[in-house]
Coordinates of C-alpha atoms and ligand atoms in Angstrom, one line a residue:
X1470 CA 0.0 0.0 0.0
X1471 CA 1.2 3.5 -0.8
X1472 CA -0.2 6.7 0.8
X1473 CA 0.5 10.2 -0.5
X1474 CA 0.7 12.7 2.4
X1475 CA 0.6 16.5 2.4
X1476 CA 0.1 19.3 4.9
X1477 CA 0.3 23.0 5.3
X1478 CA 2.3 24.6 8.2
X1479 CA -0.6 24.0 10.6
X1480 CA -0.7 20.3 9.8
X1481 CA 3.1 19.7 9.3
X1482 CA 3.7 18.2 12.8
X1483 CA 0.8 15.8 12.5
X1484 CA 1.7 14.9 8.9
X1485 CA 5.3 14.1 10.0
X1486 CA 4.1 11.9 12.9
X1487 CA 1.6 10.0 10.8
X1488 CA 4.1 9.5 8.0
X1489 CA 6.5 8.0 10.5
X1490 CA 3.7 5.8 11.8
X1491 CA 2.9 4.6 8.3
X1492 CA 6.6 3.8 7.5
X1493 CA 6.8 1.9 10.8
X1494 CA 3.9 -0.2 9.6
X1495 CA 5.6 -1.0 6.3
X1496 CA 3.4 1.3 4.3
X1497 CA 4.9 3.3 1.4
X1498 CA 4.8 7.0 1.9
X1499 CA 4.9 9.6 -0.9
X1500 CA 5.6 12.9 1.0
X1501 CA 4.5 15.9 -1.1
X1502 CA 5.3 18.5 1.6
X1503 CA 5.2 21.0 3.1
X1504 CA 8.6 20.5 4.8
X1505 CA 8.5 22.7 7.9
X1506 CA 6.0 24.6 10.1
X1507 CA 7.9 27.9 10.1
X1508 CA 6.9 29.1 6.7
X1509 CA 3.2 29.8 6.1
X1510 CA 2.0 28.0 2.9
X1511 CA -1.4 27.7 1.2
X1512 CA -3.3 24.4 1.9
X1513 CA -4.9 24.2 -1.6
X1514 CA -1.5 23.7 -3.2
X1515 CA -0.8 20.6 -1.1
X1516 CA -4.4 19.3 -1.4
X1517 CA -4.0 19.5 -5.2
X1518 CA -0.7 17.6 -5.2
X1519 CA -2.0 14.8 -3.0
X1520 CA -5.4 14.6 -4.7
X1521 CA -3.8 14.5 -8.2
X1522 CA -1.4 11.9 -7.1
X1523 CA -4.2 9.6 -5.9
X1524 CA -6.4 10.4 -8.9
X1525 CA -3.4 9.4 -11.2
X1526 CA -3.0 6.1 -9.3
X1527 CA 0.4 6.9 -7.9
X1528 CA -0.9 6.3 -4.4
X1529 CA -3.8 4.1 -3.1
X1530 CA -4.8 6.8 -0.6
X1531 CA -4.2 10.4 0.4
X1532 CA -3.6 11.9 3.8
X1533 CA -3.9 15.7 4.2
X1534 CA -3.4 17.7 7.4
X1535 CA -4.1 21.4 7.9
X1536 CA -5.3 23.2 11.0
X1537 CA -8.8 21.7 10.9
X1538 CA -8.8 19.3 7.9
X1539 CA -11.6 21.4 6.5
X1540 CA -9.7 23.5 3.9
X1541 CA -7.8 20.4 2.7
X1542 CA -11.1 18.5 2.2
X1543 CA -12.8 21.4 0.3
X1544 CA -9.8 21.8 -2.0
X1545 CA -9.1 18.0 -2.6
X1546 CA -12.7 17.4 -3.5
X1547 CA -12.3 19.6 -6.6
X1548 CA -10.1 17.0 -8.2
X1549 CA -12.1 14.5 -10.2
X1550 CA -12.1 11.0 -8.7
X1551 CA -11.4 12.3 -5.2
X1552 CA -13.6 11.7 -2.3
X1553 CA -11.9 13.5 0.6
X1554 CA -13.4 13.3 4.1
X1555 CA -12.6 15.3 7.2
X1556 CA -13.3 13.0 10.2
X1557 CA -13.6 13.6 13.9
X1558 CA -13.1 10.2 15.5
X1559 CA -12.5 6.5 14.8
X1560 CA -16.1 5.9 13.9
X1561 CA -16.4 8.6 11.3
X1562 CA -13.0 7.5 9.9
X1563 CA -14.5 4.0 9.4
X1564 CA -17.7 5.3 7.9
X1565 CA -15.9 7.5 5.5
X1566 CA -14.4 4.4 4.0
X1567 CA -17.3 1.9 4.3
X1568 CA -20.2 4.2 3.3
X1569 CA -18.5 7.1 1.4
X1570 CA -15.6 5.2 -0.2
X1571 CA -13.3 8.1 0.7
X1572 CA -9.9 7.9 -0.8
X1573 CA -8.4 10.9 1.0
X1574 CA -8.4 11.4 4.7
X1575 CA -8.2 14.9 6.1
X1576 CA -7.2 15.6 9.7
X1577 CA -6.9 18.7 11.8
X1578 CA -3.5 19.2 13.3
X1579 CA -4.8 21.9 15.7
X1580 CA -7.6 19.7 16.9
X1581 CA -6.3 16.2 17.3
X1582 CA -3.6 14.6 19.5
X1583 CA -1.2 12.3 17.6
X1584 CA -2.6 9.1 19.3
X1585 CA -6.1 10.1 18.3
X1586 CA -5.0 10.8 14.7
X1587 CA -3.1 7.5 14.5
X1588 CA -6.3 5.6 15.6
X1589 CA -8.3 7.4 12.9
X1590 CA -5.8 6.8 10.2
X1591 CA -5.4 3.1 11.1
X1592 CA -9.2 2.6 11.2
X1593 CA -9.6 4.4 7.8
X1594 CA -6.9 2.3 6.1
X1595 CA -8.3 -1.0 7.5
X1596 CA -11.9 -0.4 6.6
X1597 CA -13.4 -1.8 3.4
X1598 CA -16.0 0.0 1.2
X1599 CA -19.4 -1.7 1.4
X1600 CA -20.8 -2.7 -2.0
X1601 CA -24.4 -1.6 -1.1
X1602 CA -23.3 2.0 -1.3
X1603 CA -22.0 1.7 -4.9
X1604 CA -25.0 3.4 -6.5
X1605 CA -24.5 6.5 -4.3
X1606 CA -20.9 6.7 -5.2
X1607 CA -21.8 6.5 -8.8
X1608 CA -24.1 9.4 -8.3
X1609 CA -21.2 11.4 -6.9
X1610 CA -19.3 10.6 -10.1
X1611 CA -22.2 11.8 -12.1
X1612 CA -22.0 15.1 -10.4
X1613 CA -18.4 15.4 -11.5
X1614 CA -19.4 14.7 -15.1
X1615 CA -22.2 17.3 -14.9
X1616 CA -19.7 19.9 -13.5
X1617 CA -17.3 19.1 -16.4
X1618 CA -19.9 19.9 -19.1
Ligands
LIG2706 C1 -4.0 28.0 8.4 O1 -3.9 29.0 9.4 C2 -5.4 27.3 8.5 O2 -6.4 28.2 8.0 C3 -5.4 26.1 7.7 O3 -4.5 25.2 8.1 C4 -6.7 25.2 7.7 O4 -7.1 25.0 9.0 C5 -7.8 25.6 6.8 O5 -8.8 24.9 6.7

């Protein structure tokens, strides 16, 4: 498994801790920045890099960290094929995969402790999409096509 990770300055510390956790689990990590927390950067730039990487099939999943996870999710969801979810706990992390077939997880570095975030990331990666939601996912894809016209 390969996970593309990205963050702005507010999510840098969390991204670094989660990337280390993933490497420790034997998961491949494609780190697309940012590379420190001292320089303010714009979260849409990193959301775009990670989302495009997942959409191109260079990574199985994306992980995006900003202050809240919200900006990252809004930006990543503009990339066709991306279903980015900002989650709040282990349960919503699982549901984002099983019900919503999310392929990018967005977490808030200013809101979560590292152990909480690790629990959510592990739950997200271990959960499996449920087939019964396929029709709804197809309708999300239809909205992308409609927007492209
Ligand atoms: C940066 O200050 C902050 O606005 C950003 O990290 C994020 O929380 C936006 O959603």
